[in-house]
Short mmCIF file of C-alpha atoms in Angstrom, two decimals:
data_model
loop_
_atom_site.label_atom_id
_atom_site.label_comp_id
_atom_site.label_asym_id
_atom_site.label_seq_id
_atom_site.Cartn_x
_atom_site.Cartn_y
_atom_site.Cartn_z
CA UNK A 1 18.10 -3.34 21.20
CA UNK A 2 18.77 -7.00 19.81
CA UNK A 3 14.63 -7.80 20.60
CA UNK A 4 14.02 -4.27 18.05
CA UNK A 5 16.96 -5.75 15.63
CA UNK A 6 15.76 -9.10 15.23
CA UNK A 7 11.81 -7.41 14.95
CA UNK A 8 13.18 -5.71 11.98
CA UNK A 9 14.43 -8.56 10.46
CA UNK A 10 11.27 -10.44 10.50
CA UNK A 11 9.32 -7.55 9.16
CA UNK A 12 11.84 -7.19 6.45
CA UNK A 13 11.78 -11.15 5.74
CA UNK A 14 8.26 -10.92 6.06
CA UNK A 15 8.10 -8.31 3.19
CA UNK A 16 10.40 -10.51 1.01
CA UNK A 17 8.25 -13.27 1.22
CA UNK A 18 5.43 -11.74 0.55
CA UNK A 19 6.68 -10.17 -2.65
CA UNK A 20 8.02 -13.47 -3.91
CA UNK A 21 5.06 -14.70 -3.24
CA UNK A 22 2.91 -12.41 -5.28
CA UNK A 23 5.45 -12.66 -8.07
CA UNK A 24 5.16 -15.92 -8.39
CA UNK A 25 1.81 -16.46 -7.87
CA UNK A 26 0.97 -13.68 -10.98
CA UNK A 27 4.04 -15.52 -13.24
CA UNK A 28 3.10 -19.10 -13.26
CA UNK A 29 -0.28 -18.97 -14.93
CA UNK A 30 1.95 -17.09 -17.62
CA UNK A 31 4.85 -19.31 -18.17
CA UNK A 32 2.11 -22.38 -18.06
CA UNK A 33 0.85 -21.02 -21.53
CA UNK A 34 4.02 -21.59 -22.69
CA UNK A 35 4.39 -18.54 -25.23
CA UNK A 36 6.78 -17.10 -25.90
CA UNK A 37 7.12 -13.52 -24.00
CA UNK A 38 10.11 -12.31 -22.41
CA UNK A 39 8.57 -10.76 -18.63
CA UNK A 40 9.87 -8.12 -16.60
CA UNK A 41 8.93 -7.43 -12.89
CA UNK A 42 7.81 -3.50 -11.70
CA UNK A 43 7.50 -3.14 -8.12
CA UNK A 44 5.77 0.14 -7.71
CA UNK A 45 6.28 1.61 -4.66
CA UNK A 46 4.45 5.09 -3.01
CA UNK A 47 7.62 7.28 -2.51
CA UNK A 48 8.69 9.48 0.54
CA UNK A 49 11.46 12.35 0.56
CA UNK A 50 12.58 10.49 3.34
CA UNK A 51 15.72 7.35 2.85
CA UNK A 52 14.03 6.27 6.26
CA UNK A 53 11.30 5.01 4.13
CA UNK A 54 12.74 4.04 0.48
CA UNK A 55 15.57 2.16 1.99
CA UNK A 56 13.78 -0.97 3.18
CA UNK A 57 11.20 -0.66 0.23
CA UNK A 58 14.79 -0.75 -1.96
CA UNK A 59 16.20 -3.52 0.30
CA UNK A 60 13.43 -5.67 0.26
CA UNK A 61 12.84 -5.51 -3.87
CA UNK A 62 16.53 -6.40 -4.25
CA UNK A 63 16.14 -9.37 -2.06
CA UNK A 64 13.65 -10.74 -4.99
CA UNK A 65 15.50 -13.46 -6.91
CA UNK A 66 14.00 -15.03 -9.90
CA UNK A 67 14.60 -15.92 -13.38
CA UNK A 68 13.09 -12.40 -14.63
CA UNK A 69 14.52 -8.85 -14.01
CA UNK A 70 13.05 -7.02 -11.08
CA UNK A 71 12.95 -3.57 -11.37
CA UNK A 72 11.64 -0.88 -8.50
CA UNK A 73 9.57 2.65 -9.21
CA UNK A 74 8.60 5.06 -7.24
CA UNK A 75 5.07 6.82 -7.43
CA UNK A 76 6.38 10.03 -6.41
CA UNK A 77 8.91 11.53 -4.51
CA UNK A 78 12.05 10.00 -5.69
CA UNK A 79 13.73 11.58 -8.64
CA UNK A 80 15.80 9.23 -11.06
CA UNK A 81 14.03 5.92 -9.30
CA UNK A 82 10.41 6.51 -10.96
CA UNK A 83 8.11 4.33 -12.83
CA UNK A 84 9.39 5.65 -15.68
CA UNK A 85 13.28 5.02 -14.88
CA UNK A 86 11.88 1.18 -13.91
CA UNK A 87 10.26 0.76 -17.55
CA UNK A 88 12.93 2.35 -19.29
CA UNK A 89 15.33 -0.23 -17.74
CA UNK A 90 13.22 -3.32 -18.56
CA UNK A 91 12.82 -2.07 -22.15
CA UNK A 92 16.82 -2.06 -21.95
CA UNK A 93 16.30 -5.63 -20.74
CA UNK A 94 14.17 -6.07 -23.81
CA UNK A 95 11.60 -7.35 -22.17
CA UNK A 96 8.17 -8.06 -24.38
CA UNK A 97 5.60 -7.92 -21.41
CA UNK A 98 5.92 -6.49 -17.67
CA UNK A 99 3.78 -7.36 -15.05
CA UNK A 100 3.55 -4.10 -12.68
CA UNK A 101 2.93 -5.18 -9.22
CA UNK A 102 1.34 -2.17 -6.75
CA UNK A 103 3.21 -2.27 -3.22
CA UNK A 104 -0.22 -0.53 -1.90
CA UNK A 105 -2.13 -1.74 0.84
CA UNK A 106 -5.55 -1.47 -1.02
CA UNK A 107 -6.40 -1.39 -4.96
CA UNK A 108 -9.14 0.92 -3.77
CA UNK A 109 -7.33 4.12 -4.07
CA UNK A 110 -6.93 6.99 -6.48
CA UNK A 111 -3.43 6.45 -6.15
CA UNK A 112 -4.15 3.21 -8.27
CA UNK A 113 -5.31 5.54 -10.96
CA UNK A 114 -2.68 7.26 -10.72
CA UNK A 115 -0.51 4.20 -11.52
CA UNK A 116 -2.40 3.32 -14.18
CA UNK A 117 -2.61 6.12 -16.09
CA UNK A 118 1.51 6.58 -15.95
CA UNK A 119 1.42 2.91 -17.37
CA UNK A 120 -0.70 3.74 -19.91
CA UNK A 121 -3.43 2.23 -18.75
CA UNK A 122 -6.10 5.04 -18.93
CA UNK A 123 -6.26 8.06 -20.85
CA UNK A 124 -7.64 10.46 -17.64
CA UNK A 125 -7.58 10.97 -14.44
CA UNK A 126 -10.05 12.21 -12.01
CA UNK A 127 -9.37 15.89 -9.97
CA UNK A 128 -8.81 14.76 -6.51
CA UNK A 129 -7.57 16.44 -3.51
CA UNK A 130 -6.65 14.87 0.12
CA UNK A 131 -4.93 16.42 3.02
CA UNK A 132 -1.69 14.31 4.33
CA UNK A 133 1.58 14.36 6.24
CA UNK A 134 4.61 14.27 4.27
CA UNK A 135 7.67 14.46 6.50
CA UNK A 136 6.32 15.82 9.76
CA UNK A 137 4.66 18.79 7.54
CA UNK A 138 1.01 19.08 7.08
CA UNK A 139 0.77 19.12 2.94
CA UNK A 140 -2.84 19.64 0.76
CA UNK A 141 -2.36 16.71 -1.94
CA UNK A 142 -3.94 16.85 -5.58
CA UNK A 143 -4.11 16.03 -8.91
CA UNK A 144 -4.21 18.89 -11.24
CA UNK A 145 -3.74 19.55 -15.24
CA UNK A 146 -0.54 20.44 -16.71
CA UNK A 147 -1.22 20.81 -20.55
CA UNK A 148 -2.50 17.58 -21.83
CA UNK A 149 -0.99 15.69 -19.31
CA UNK A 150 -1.66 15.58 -15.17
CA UNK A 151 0.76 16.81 -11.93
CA UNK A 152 0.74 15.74 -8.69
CA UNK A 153 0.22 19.43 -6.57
CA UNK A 154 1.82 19.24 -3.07
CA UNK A 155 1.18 22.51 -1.02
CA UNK A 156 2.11 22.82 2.73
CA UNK A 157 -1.09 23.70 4.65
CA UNK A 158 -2.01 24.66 8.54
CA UNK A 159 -5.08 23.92 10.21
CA UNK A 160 -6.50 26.61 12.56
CA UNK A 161 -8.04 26.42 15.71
CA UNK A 162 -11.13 26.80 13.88
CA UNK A 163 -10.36 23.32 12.20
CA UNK A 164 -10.07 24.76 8.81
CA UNK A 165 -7.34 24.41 6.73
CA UNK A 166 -5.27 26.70 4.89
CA UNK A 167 -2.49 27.33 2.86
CA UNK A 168 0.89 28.04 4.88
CA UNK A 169 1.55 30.67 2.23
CA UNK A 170 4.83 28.93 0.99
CA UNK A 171 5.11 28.07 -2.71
CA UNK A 172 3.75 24.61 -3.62
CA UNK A 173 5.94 22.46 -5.25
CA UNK A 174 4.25 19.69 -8.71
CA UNK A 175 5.67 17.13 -9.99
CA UNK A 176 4.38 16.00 -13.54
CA UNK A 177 2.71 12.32 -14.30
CA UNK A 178 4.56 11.59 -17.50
CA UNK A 179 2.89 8.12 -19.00
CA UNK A 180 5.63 5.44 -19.93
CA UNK A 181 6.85 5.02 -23.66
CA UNK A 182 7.45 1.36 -24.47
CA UNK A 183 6.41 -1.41 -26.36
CA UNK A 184 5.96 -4.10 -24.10
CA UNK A 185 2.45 -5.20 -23.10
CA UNK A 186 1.60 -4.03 -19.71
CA UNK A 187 -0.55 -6.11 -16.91
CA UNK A 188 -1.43 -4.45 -13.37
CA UNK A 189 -2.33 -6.98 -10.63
CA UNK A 190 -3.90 -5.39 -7.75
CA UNK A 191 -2.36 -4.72 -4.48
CA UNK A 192 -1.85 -6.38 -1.26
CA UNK A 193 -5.76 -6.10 0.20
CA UNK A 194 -6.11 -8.86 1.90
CA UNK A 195 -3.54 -11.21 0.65
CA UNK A 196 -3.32 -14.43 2.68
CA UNK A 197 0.19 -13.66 3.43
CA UNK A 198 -0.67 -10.16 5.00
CA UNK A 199 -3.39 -12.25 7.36
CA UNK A 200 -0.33 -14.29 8.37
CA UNK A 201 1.49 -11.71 9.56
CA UNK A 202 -1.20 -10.47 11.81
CA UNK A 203 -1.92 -13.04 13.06
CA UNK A 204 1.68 -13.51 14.06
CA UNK A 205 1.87 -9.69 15.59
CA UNK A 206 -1.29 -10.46 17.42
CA UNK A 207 0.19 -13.77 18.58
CA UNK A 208 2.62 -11.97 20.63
CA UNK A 209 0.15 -9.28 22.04
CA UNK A 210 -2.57 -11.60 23.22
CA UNK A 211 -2.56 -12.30 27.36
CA UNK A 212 -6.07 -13.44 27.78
CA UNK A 213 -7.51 -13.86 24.00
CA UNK A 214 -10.96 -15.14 25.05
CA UNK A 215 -11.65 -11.92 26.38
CA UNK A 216 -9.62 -9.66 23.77
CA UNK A 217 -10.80 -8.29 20.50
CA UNK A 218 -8.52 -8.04 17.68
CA UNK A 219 -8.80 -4.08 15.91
CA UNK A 220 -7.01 -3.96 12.67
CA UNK A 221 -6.21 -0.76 12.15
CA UNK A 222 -5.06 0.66 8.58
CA UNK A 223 -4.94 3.80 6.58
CA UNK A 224 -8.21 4.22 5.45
CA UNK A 225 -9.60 7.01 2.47
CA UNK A 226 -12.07 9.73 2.81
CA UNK A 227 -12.91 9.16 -1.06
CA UNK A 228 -16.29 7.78 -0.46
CA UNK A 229 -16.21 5.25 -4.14
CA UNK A 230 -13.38 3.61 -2.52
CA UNK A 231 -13.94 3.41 1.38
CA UNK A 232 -16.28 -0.13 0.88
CA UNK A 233 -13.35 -1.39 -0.55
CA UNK A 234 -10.85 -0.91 2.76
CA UNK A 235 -13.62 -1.85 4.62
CA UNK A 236 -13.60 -5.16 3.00
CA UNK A 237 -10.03 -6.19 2.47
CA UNK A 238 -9.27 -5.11 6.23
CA UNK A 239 -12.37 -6.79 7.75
CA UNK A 240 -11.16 -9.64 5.12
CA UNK A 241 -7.54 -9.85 6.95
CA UNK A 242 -8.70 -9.40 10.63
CA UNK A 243 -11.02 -12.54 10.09
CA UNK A 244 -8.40 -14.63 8.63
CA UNK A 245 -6.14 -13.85 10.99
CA UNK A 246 -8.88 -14.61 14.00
CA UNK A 247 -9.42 -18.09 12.25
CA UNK A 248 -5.37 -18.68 11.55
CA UNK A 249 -5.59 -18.41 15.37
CA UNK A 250 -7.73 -20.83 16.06
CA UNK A 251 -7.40 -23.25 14.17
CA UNK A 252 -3.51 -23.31 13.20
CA UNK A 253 -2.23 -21.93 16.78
CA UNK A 254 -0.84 -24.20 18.78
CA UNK A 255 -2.28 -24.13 21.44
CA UNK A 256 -5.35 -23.02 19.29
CA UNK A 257 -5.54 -19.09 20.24
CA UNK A 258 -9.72 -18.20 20.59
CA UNK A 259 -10.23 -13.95 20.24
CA UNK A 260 -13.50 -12.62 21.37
CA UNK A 261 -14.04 -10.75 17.77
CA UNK A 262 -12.46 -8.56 15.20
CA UNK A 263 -12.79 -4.74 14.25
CA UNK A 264 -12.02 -3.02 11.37
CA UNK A 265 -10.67 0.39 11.85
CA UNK A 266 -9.40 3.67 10.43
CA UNK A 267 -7.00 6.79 10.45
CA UNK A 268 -8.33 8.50 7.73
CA UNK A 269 -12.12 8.22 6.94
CA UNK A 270 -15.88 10.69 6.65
CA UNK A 271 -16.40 9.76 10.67
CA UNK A 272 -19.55 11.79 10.05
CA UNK A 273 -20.86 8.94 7.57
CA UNK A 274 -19.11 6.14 9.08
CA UNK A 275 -17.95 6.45 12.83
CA UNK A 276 -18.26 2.64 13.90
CA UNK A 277 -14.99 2.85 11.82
CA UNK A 278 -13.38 5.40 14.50
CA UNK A 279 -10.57 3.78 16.31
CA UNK A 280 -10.79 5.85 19.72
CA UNK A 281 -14.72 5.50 20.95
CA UNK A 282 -14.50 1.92 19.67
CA UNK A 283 -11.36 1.16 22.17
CA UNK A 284 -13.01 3.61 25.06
CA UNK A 285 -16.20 1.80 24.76
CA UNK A 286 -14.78 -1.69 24.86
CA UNK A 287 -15.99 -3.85 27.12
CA UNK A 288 -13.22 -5.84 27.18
CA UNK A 289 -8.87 -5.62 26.18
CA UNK A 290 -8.16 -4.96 22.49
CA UNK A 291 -5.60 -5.86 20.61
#
């Protein structure tokens, strides 16, 4: 129980860390021009119905402490702690420009969109659809129009033995993209990809797992997309964060820790277009331990 505990902890100091970082990184440029805006800080966060899942996202964005005010929105899910609620509290701050900082693992993601067009940002949003798990319950995701404006459609869906899926029958349930009224100028940065500080923490994590590293390969395994305009880009950033966390390894370890190779991998991908990206042949057909 205390080795779980004190695993926690460094994943949630981890987290704070690495959204300081980011902050900071984004606000210096900004104060070095010496003008004379007044900046706020949105964290925007996915969402989940669940408090298993905002709660640390809440914990760790109240652990930020700067000179500007920090506020937290949530994509979706989270009624009364949206995007919207965030912007409305900075304007109350009277702040004159907000940077809006995307607590995503990869910029290449409709979600993104998304984002931007409740900022303001764009004026339209493409129709997409993807199949997820929300909660333990198998739910058909999409964007659909609502009037002039754009909902996020969540209906609960089965798949057959057949392997196609269908709608449960239940009443879906939308919940409306409203774009944000203020005045303050509004600047996106992209989202973690393949921040240095998220190659860090692998290579920490696989620090730990190793036994033999000359003969282990390191698979980073992340979420993936099935949209096909946006899959390069996963590919990328994780490839990106698997290599600097093989050469954080070796040269910063000490003892210097020497892997075999790296692999990108994926959850959710076309495995008919792209199945070198397939976690489960790629770990069968290893010739030697992965990580």
């Amino acid at each position: 129980m205390k080795e779980t505990k004190q695993k926690k902890s460094r994943k949630a100091l981890a987290v704070n860390i690495m959204l300081l970082i980011m902050i900071i990184s984004l606000i210096i440029p900004a104060v070095a021009a010496e003008n004379k805006e007044k900046y706020g800080i949105l964290v925007i966060a996915h969402g989940s119905p669940g408090e298993s899942w905002c709660s640390p996202v809440r914990n760790a964005v109240a652990e930020v402490d700067l000179l500007y005010p920090v506020e937290l929105g949530f994509l979706e899910f989270v009624p009364n702690e949206t995007i919207n609620d965030a912007v409305e509290k900075l304007d109350h701050a009277r702040v004159t420009k907000i940077i809006a900082i995307p607590l995503f693992i990869s910029s290449h993601s409709s979600h993104i969109q998304e984002i931007e067009y409740v900022l303001g940002l764009r004026d339209t949003l493409p129709m997409t659809s993807e199949h997820v798990v929300v909660e333990g319950v198998e739910i058909e995701r999409s964007i659909v129009p609502m009037g002039d404006r754009y909902a996020i459609s969540r209906v609960p869906v089965e798949i057959g033995a057949d392997g196609v899926i269908r709608a449960m029958g239940h009443p879906g349930e939308e919940e409306e993209l409203i774009p944000v009224d203020t005045d303050a100028e509004i600047v996106l940065t992209g989202a973690m990809d393949d921040h240095w500080l998220v190659a860090g923490i692998v290579a920490d994590r696989t620090a730990d797992l190793v036994a033999n590293s000359e003969d282990e390969t390191l698979v980073l395994v992340a979420h993936g997309t099935d949209e096909e305009d946006n899959f390069d880009g996963w590919v990328n950033s994780t490839s990106s964060l698997a290599n600097q966390a093989r050469l954080k390894l070796t040269y910063w370890s000490d003892p210097a820790i020497g892997l075999a190779g790296t692999q990108a991998a994926f959850i959710h991908h076309n495995e008919t277009l792209h199945p070198e990206f397939t976690l489960r042949p790629f770990v069968l057909n290893a010739e030697g331990p992965v990580v």
